mmCIF file of C-alpha atoms in Angstrom:
data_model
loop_
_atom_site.group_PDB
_atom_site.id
_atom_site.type_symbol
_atom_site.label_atom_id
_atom_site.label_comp_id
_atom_site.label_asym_id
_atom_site.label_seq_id
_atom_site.Cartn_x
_atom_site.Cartn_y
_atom_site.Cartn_z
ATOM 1 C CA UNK A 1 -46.725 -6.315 -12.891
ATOM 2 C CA UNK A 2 -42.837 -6.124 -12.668
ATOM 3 C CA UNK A 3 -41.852 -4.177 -9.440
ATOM 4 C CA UNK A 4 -38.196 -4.634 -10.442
ATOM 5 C CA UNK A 5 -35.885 -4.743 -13.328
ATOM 6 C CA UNK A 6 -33.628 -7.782 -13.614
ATOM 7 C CA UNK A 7 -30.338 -7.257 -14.650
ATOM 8 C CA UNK A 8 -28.038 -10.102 -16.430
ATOM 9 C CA UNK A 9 -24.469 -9.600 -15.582
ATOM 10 C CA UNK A 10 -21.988 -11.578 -17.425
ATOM 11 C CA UNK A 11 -19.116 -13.293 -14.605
ATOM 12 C CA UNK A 12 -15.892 -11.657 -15.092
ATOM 13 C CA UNK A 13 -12.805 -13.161 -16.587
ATOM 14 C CA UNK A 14 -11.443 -14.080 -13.364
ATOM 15 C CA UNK A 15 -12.352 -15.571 -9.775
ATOM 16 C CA UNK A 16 -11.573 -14.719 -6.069
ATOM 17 C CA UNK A 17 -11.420 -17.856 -3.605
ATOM 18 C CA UNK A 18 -9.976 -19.563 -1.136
ATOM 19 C CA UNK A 19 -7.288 -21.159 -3.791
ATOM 20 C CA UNK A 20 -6.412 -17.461 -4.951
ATOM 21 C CA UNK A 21 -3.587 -15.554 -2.385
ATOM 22 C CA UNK A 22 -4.003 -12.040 -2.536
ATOM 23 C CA UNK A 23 -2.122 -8.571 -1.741
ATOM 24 C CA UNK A 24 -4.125 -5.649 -1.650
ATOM 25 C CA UNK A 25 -2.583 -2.547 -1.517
ATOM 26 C CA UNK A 26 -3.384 0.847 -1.208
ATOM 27 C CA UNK A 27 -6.379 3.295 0.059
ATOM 28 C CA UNK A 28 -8.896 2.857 2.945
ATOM 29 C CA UNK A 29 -10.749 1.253 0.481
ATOM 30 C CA UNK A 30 -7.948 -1.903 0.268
ATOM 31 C CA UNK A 31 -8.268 -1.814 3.981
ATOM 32 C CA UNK A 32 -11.935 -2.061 4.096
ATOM 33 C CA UNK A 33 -12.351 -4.880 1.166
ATOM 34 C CA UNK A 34 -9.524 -7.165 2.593
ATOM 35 C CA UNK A 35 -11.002 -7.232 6.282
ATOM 36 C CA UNK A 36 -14.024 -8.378 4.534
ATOM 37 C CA UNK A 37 -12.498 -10.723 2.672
ATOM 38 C CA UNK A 38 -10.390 -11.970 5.636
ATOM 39 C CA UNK A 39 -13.471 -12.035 7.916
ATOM 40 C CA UNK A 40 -14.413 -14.495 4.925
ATOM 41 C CA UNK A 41 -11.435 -16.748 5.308
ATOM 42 C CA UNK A 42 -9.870 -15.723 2.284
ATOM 43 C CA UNK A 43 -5.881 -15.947 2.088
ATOM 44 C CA UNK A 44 -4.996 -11.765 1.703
ATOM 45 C CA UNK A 45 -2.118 -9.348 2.955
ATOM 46 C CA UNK A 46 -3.642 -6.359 3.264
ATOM 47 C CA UNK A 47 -1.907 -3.442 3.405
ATOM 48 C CA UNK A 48 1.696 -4.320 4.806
ATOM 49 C CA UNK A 49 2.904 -0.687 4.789
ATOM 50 C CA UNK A 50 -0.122 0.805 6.082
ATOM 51 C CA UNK A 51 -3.010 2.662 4.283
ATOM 52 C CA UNK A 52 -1.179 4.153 1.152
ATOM 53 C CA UNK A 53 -2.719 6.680 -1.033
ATOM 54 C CA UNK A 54 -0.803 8.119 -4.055
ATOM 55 C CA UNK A 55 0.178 5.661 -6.894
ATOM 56 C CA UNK A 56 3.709 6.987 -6.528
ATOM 57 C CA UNK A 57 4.061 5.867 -2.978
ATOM 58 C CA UNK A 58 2.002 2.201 -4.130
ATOM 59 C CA UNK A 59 4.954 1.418 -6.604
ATOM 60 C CA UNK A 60 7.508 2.780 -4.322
ATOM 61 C CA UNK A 61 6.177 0.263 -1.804
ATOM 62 C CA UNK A 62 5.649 -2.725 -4.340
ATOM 63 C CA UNK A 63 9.044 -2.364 -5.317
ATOM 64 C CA UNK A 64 10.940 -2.378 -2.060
ATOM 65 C CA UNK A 65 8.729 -5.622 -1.451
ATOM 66 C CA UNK A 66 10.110 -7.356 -4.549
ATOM 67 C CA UNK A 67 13.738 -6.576 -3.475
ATOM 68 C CA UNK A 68 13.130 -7.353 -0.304
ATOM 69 C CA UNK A 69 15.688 -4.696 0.919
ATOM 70 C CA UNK A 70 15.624 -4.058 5.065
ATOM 71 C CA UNK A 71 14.878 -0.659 6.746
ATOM 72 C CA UNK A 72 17.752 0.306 9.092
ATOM 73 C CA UNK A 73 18.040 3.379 11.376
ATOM 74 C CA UNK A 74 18.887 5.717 8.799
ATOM 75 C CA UNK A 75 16.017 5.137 7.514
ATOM 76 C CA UNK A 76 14.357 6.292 10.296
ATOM 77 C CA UNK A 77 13.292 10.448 11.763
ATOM 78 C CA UNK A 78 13.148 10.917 14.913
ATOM 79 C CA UNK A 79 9.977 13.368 15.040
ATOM 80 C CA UNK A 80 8.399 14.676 19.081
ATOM 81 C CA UNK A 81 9.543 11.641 20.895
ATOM 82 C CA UNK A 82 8.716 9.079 17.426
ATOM 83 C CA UNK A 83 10.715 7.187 15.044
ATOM 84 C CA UNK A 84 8.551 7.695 12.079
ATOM 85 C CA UNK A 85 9.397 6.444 8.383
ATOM 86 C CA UNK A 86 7.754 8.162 5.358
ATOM 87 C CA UNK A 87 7.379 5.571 3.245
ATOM 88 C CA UNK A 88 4.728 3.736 6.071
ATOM 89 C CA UNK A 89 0.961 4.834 7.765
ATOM 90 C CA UNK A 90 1.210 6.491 11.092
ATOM 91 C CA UNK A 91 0.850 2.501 12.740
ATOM 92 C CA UNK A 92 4.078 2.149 12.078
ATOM 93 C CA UNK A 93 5.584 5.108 14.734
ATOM 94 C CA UNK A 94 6.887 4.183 17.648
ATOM 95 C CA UNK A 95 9.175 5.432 20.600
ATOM 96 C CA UNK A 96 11.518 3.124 20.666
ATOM 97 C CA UNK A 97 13.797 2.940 17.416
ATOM 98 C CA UNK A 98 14.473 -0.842 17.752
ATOM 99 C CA UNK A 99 11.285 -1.529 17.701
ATOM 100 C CA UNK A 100 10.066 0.570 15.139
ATOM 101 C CA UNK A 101 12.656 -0.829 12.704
ATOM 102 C CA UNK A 102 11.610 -4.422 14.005
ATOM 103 C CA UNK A 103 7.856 -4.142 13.330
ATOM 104 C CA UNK A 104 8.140 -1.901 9.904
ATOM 105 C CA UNK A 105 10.890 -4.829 8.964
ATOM 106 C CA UNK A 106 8.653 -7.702 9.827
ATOM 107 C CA UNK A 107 5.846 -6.228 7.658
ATOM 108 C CA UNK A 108 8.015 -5.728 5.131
ATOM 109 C CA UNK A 109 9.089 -9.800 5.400
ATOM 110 C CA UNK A 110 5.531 -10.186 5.272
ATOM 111 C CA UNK A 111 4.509 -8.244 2.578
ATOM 112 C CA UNK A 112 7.549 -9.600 0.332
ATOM 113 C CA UNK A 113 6.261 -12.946 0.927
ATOM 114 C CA UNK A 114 2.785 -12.305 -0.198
ATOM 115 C CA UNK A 115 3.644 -10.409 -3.310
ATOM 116 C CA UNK A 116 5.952 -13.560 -3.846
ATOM 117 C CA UNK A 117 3.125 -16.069 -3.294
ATOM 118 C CA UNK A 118 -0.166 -13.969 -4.639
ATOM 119 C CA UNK A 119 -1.386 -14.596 -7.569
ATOM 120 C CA UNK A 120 -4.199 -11.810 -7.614
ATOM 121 C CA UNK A 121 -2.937 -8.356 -6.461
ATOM 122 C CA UNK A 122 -5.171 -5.096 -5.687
ATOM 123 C CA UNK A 123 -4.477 -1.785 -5.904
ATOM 124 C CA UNK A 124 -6.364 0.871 -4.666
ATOM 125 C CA UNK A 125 -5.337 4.558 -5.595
ATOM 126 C CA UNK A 126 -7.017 7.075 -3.272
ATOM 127 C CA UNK A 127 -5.365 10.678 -4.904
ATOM 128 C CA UNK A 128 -2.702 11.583 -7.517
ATOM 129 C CA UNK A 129 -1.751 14.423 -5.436
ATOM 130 C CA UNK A 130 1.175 13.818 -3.758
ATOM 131 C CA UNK A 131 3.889 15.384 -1.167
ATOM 132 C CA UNK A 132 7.453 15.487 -1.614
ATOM 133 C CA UNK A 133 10.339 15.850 1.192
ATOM 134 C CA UNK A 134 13.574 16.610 -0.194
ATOM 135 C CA UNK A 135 12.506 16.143 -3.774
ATOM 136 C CA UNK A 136 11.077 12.396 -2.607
ATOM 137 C CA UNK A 137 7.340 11.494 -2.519
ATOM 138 C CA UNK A 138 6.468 10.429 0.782
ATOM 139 C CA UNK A 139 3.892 8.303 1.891
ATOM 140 C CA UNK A 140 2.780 10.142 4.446
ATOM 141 C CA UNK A 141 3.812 12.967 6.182
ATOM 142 C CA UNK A 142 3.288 12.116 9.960
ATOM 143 C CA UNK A 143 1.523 15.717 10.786
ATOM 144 C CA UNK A 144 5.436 17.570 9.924
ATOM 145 C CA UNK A 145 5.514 21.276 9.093
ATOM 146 C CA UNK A 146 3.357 21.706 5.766
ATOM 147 C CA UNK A 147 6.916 23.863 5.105
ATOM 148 C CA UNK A 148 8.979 20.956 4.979
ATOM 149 C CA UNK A 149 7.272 19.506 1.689
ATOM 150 C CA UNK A 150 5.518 20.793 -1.852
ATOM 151 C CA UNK A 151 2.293 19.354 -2.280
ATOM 152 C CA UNK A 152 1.431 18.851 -6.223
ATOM 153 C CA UNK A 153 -0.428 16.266 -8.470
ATOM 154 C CA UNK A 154 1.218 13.444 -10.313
ATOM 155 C CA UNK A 155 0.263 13.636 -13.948
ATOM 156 C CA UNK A 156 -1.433 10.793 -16.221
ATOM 157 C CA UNK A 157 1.543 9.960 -17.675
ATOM 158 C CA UNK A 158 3.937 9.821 -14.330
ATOM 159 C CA UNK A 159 1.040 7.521 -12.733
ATOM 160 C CA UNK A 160 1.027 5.248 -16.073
ATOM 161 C CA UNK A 161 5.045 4.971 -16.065
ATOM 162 C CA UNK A 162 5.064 4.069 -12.860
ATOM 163 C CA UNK A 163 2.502 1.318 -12.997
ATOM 164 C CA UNK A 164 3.636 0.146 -16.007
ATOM 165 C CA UNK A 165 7.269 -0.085 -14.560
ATOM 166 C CA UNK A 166 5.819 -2.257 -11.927
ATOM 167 C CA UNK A 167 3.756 -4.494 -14.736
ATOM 168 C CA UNK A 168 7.154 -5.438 -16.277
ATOM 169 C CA UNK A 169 8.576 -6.287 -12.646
ATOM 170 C CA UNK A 170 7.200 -6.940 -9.555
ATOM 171 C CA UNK A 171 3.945 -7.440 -10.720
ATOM 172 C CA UNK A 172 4.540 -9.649 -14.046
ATOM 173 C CA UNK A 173 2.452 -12.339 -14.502
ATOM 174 C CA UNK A 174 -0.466 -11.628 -11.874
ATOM 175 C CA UNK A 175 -4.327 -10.536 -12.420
ATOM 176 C CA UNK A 176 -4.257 -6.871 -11.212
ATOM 177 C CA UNK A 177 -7.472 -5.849 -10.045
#
């Protein structure tokens, strides 16, 4: 008697090992898969802006990595005693502005390198709702009044655009997974 039913599962069209470089990019769930891959001694960059939810925010990110363009203090709020910048997680605050712009830039050298190098890239949408300050989509808004932005949902289309704007630039010529 069979107590279990096997399952044949073809392999995929691709491989992940320790030849591949990856970026992963996105939700919790990018932070969760690329400390286990990590823990596993695989070459990733996970995450260089902090968790990231809304594909809006993903390209936003992906594409300041390809140009490689600095953050300076005007890039900056200052926000109860924190120098916070919306396009990066919480992680990223800090007290002292100098510092801030320091660690948020040295991500950003870091992440620009590993899109640069990776040849595998993953991107992990968490929502398609998304908040906007000033008629920009934010990454996150660092616990500000819910009065300073309108919350709504990206449609199929805007999400699609935007990804496919990034599959004809930054991301040409990679497996995106």
């Amino acid at each position: 008697m069979e107590f279990r039913t096997p399952v044949h599962i073809a392999p995929f069209g691709f491989r992940i090992g320790l030849s591949h470089k990856g970026l992963l990019v996105g939700s919790c769930f990018a932070d969760r898969i690329g400390r286990i891959m990590r823990n596993h001694k695989l070459p990733v960059t996970v995450n260089p802006f902090g968790t990231l939810f809304n594909p809006a925010s993903i390209a936003a990110t992906l594409k300041r990595l390809e140009e490689r363009r600095s953050y300076d203090a005007g890039d900056l709020t200052r926000y109860e005693e924190r120098w916070i910048s919306f396009d990066h997680h919480g992680a990223f605050d800090g007290s002292d502005c100098k510092q801030t712009l320091r660690r948020i830039n040295e991500a950003l050298e870091t992440g620009a390198e590993a899109l640069r190098t990776a040849d595998r890239l993953f991107l992990t949408f968490g929502t398609a709702r998304v908040y906007e300050r000033q008629g920009e989509v934010v990454a996150n808004c660092h616990r500000r009044p819910a009065a300073e932005f309108a919350r709504r949902r990206l449609s199929v289309d805007e999400i699609a655009d935007a990804i496919s704007e990034l599959a004809e630039g930054p991301l040409a010529g990679r497996s995106i997974l």
